[in-house]
PDB file of C-alpha atoms in Angstrom:
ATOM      1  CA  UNK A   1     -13.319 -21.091  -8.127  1.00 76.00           C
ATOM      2  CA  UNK A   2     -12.503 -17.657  -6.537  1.00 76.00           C
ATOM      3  CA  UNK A   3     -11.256 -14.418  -9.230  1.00 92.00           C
ATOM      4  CA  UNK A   4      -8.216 -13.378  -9.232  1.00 92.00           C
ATOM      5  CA  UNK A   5      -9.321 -10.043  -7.281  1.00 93.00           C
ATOM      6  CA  UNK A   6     -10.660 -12.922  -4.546  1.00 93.00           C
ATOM      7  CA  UNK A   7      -7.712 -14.118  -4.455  1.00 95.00           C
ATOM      8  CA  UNK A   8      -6.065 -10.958  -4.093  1.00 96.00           C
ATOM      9  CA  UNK A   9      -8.492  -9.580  -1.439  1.00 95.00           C
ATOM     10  CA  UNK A  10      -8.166 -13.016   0.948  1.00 94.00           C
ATOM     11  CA  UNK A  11      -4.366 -12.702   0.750  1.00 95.00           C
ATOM     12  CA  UNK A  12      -4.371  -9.030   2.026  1.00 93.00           C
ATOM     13  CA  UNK A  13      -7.210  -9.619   4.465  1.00 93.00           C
ATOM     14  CA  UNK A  14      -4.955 -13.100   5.570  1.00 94.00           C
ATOM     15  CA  UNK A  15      -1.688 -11.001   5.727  1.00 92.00           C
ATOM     16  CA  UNK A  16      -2.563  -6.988   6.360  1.00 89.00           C
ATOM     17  CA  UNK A  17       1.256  -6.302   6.560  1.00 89.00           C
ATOM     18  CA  UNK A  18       1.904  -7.826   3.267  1.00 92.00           C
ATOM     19  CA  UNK A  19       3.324  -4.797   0.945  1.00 91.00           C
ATOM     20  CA  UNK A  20       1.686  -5.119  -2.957  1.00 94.00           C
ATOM     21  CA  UNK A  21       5.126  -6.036  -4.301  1.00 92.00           C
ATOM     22  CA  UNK A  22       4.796  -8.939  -1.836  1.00 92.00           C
ATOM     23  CA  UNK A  23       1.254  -9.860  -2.846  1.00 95.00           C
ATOM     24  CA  UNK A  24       1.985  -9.727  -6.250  1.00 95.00           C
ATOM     25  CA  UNK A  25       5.082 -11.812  -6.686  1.00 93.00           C
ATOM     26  CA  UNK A  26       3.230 -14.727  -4.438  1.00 94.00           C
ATOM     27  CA  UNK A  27      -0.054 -14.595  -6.693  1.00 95.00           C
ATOM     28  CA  UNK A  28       2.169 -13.995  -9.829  1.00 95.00           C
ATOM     29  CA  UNK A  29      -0.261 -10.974 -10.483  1.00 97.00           C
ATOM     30  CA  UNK A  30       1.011  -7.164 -11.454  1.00 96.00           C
ATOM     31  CA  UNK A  31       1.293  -5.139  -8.996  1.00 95.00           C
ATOM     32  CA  UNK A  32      -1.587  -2.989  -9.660  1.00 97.00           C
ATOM     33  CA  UNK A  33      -3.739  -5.771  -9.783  1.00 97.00           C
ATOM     34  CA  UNK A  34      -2.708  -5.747  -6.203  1.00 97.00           C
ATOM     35  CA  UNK A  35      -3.009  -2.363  -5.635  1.00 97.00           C
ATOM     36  CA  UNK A  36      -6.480  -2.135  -6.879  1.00 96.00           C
ATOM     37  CA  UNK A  37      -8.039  -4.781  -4.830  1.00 96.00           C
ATOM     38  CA  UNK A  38      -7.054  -2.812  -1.410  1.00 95.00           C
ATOM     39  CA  UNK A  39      -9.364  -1.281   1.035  1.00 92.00           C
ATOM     40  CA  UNK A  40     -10.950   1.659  -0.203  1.00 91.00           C
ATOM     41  CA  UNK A  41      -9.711   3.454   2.605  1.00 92.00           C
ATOM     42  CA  UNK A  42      -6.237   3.120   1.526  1.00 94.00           C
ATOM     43  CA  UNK A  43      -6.439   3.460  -1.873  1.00 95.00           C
ATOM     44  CA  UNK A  44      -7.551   6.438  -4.148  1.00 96.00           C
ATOM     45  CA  UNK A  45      -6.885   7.001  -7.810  1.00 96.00           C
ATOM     46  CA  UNK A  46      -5.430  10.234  -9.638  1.00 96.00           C
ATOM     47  CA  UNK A  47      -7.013  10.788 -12.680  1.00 95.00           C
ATOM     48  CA  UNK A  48      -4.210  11.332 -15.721  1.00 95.00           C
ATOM     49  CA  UNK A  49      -5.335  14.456 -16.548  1.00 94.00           C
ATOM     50  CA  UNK A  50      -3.716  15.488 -13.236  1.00 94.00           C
ATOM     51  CA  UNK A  51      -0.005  14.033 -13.843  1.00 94.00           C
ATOM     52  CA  UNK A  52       1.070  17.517 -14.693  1.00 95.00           C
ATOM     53  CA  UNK A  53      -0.186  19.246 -11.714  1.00 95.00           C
ATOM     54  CA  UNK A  54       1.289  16.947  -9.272  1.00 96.00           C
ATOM     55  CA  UNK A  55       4.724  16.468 -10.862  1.00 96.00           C
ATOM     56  CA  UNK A  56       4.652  20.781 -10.659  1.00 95.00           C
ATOM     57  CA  UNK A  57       3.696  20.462  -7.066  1.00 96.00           C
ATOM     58  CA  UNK A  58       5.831  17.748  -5.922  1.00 96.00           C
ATOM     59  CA  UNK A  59       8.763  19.673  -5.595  1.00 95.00           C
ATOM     60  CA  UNK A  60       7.238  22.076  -3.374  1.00 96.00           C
ATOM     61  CA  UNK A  61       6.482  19.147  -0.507  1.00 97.00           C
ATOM     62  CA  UNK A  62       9.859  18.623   0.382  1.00 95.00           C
ATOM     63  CA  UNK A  63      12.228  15.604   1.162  1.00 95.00           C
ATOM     64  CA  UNK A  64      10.644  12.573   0.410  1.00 96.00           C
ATOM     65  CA  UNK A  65      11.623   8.720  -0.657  1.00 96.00           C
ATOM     66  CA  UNK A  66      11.524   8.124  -4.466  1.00 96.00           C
ATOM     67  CA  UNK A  67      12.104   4.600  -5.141  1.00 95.00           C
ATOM     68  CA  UNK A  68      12.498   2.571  -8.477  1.00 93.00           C
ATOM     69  CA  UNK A  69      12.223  -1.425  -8.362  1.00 87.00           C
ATOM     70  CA  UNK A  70      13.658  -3.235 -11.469  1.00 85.00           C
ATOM     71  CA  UNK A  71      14.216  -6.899 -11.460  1.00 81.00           C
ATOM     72  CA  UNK A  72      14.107  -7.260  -7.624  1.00 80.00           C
ATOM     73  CA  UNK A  73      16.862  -4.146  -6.603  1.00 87.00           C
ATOM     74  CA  UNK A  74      15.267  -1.261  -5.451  1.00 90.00           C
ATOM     75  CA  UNK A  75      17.023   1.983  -5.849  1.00 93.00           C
ATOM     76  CA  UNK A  76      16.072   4.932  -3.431  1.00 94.00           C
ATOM     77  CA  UNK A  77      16.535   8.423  -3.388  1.00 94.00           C
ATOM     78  CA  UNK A  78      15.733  10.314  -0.462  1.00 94.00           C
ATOM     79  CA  UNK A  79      15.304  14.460  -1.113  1.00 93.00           C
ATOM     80  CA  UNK A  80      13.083  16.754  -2.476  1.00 94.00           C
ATOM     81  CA  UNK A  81      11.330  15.414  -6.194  1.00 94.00           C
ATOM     82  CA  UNK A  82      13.469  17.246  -8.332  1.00 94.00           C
ATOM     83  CA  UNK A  83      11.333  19.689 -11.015  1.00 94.00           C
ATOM     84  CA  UNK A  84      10.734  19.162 -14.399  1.00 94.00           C
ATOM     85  CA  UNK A  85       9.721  19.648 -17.882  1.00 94.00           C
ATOM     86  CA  UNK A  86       8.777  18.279 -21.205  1.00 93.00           C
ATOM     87  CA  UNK A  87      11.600  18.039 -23.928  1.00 93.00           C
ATOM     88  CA  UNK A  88      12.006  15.398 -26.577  1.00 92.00           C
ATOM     89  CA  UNK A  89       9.182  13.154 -25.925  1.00 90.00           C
ATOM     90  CA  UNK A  90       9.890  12.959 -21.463  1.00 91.00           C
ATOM     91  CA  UNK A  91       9.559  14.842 -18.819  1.00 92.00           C
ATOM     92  CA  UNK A  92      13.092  15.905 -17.831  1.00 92.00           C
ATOM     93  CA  UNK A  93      14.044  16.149 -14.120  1.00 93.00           C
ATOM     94  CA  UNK A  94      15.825  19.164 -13.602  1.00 88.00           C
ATOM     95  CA  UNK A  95      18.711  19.407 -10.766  1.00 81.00           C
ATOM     96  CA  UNK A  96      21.415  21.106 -10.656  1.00 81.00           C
ATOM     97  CA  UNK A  97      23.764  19.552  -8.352  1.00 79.00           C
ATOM     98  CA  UNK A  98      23.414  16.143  -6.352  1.00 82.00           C
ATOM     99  CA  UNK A  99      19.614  15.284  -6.616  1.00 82.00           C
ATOM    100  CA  UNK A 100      17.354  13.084  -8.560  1.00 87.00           C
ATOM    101  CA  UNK A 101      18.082  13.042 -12.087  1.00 87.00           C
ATOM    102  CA  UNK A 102      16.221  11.474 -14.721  1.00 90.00           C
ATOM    103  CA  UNK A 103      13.997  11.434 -17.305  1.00 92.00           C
ATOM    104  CA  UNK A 104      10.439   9.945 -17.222  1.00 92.00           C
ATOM    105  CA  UNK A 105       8.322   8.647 -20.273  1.00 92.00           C
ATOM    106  CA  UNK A 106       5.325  10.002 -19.325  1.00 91.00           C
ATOM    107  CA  UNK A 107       3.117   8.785 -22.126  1.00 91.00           C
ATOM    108  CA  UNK A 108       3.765   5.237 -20.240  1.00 92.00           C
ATOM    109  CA  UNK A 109       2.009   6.150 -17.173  1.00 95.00           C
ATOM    110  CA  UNK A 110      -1.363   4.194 -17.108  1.00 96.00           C
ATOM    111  CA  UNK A 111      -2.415   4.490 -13.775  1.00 97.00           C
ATOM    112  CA  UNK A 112      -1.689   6.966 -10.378  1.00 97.00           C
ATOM    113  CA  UNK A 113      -1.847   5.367  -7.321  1.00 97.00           C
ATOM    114  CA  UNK A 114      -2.436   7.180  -3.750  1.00 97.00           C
ATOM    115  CA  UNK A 115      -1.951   4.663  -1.534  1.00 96.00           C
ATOM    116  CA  UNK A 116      -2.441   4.738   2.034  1.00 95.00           C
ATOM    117  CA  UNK A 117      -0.956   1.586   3.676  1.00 92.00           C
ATOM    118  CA  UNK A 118       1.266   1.079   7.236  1.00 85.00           C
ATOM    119  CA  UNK A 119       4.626   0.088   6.125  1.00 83.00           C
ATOM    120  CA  UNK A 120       5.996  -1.756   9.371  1.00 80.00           C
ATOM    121  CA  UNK A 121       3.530  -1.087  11.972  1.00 79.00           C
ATOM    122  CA  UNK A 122       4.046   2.513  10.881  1.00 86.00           C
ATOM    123  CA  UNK A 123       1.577   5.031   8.466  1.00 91.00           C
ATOM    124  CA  UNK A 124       3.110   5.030   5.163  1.00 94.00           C
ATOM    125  CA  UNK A 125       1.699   7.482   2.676  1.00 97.00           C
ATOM    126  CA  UNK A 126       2.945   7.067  -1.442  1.00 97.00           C
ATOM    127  CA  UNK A 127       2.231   8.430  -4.609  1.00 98.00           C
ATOM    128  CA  UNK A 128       2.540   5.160  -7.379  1.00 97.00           C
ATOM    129  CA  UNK A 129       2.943   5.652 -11.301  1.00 97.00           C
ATOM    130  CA  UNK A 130       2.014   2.253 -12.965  1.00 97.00           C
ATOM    131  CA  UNK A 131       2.903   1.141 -16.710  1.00 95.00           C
ATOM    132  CA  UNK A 132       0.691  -0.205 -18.994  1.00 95.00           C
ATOM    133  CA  UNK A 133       1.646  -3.794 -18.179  1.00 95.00           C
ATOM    134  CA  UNK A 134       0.150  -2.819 -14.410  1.00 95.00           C
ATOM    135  CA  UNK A 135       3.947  -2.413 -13.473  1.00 94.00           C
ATOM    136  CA  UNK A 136       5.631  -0.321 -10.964  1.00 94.00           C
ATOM    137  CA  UNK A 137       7.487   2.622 -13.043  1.00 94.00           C
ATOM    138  CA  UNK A 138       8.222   4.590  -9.774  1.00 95.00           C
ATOM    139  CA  UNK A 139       6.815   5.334  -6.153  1.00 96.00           C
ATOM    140  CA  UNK A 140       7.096   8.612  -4.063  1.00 97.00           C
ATOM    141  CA  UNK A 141       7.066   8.062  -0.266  1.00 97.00           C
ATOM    142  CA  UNK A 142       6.154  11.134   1.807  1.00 97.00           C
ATOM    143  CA  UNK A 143       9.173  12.592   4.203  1.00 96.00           C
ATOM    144  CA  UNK A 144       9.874  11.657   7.350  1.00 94.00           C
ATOM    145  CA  UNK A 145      11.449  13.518  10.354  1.00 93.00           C
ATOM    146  CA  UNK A 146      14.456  12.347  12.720  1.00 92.00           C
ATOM    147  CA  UNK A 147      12.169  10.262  14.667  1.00 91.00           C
ATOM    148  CA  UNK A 148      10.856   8.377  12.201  1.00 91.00           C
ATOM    149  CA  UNK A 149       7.427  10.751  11.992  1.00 93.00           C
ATOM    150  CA  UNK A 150       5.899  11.053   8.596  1.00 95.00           C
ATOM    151  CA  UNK A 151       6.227  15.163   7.971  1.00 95.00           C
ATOM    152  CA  UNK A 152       3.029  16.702   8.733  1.00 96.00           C
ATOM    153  CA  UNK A 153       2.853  19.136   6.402  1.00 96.00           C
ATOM    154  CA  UNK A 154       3.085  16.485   3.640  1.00 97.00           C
ATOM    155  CA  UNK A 155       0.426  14.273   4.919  1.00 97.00           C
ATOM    156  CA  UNK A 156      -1.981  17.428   4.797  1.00 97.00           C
ATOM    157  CA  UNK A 157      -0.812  17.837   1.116  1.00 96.00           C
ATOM    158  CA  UNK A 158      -1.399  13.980   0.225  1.00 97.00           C
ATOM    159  CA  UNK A 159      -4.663  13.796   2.281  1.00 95.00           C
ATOM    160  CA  UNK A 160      -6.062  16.992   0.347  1.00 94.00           C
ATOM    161  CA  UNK A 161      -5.067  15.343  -2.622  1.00 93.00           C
ATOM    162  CA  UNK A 162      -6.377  11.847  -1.402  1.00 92.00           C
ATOM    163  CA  UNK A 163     -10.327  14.132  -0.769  1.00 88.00           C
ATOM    164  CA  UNK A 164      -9.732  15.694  -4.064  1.00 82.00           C
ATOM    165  CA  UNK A 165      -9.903  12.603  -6.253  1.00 77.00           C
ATOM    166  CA  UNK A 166     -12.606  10.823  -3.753  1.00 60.00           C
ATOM    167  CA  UNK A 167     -15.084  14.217  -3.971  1.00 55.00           C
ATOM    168  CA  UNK A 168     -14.613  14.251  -7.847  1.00 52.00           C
ATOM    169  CA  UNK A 169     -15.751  10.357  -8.412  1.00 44.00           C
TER     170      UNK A 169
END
């Protein structure tokens, strides 16, 4: 009888364009389990102790996509990630104006995601914060351009990120 991570790993291999959401609501797994079973290639994982760093950097990429899934609506915000900082137990997202607003519990966070996947026939970079119950808290898609074109600058910031992790396994 195959593991669960077999099971995962056939499905993606059987449907490459399947997104991890996807994956996991077929196999009634979490979506990390998902996330965890793809490619190495397209998968790298932040260590905690870096949370801080990239939340402080974040706001210097530029627009990107932040979305938040809860009970199968997905909410998106596309601008720059708003900054932050730590006040009564979260880490408050700071905007004055229209923006991202928020406030994130932090202390939830279990796992950070870099995931590497084509979204649509097109290269899809993201940046997923996972729960303790291998849930989606929230996902940061890099930027794209007018015509579609993932922002280059960005994808040098997440790929220097992505080397990062991999050269300090």
């Amino acid at each position: 009888m195959a593991t669960t991570v077999e099971k995962i790993k056939q499905y993606l291999s059987d449907n490459p364009a399947a997104m991890p959401a996807q994956v996991a609501a077929e196999l009634t797994v979490t979506e990390l389990e998902v996330v965890l079973a793809l490619p190495a290639e397209q998968l790298a994982l932040l260590p905690l102790t870096e949370k801080d760093t990239l939340l402080t950097s974040l706001p210097e990429w530029g627009p990107m996509t932040t979305i938040i899934s809860i009970s199968g609506s997905i909410f998106e915000f596309k601008g720059p990630f708003p900054k932050g900082k730590y006040a009564h137990g979260y880490y408050n997202l700071i905007t004055k104006g229209d923006g991202l607003h928020g406030h994130l519990k932090l202390d939830d966070v279990s796992t950070i995601a870099l995931i590497s996947k084509p979204f649509r026939g097109s290269e899809s970079h993201s940046i997923n914060f996972f729960g303790q119950q291998g849930e989606v808290i929230f996902k940061v898609y890099l930027g794209r351009d007018q015509q579609r074109v993932l922002l280059s600058d960005q994808v040098a910031r997440f790929q220097a990120l992505k080397d990062n992790v991999l050269t300090e396994v």
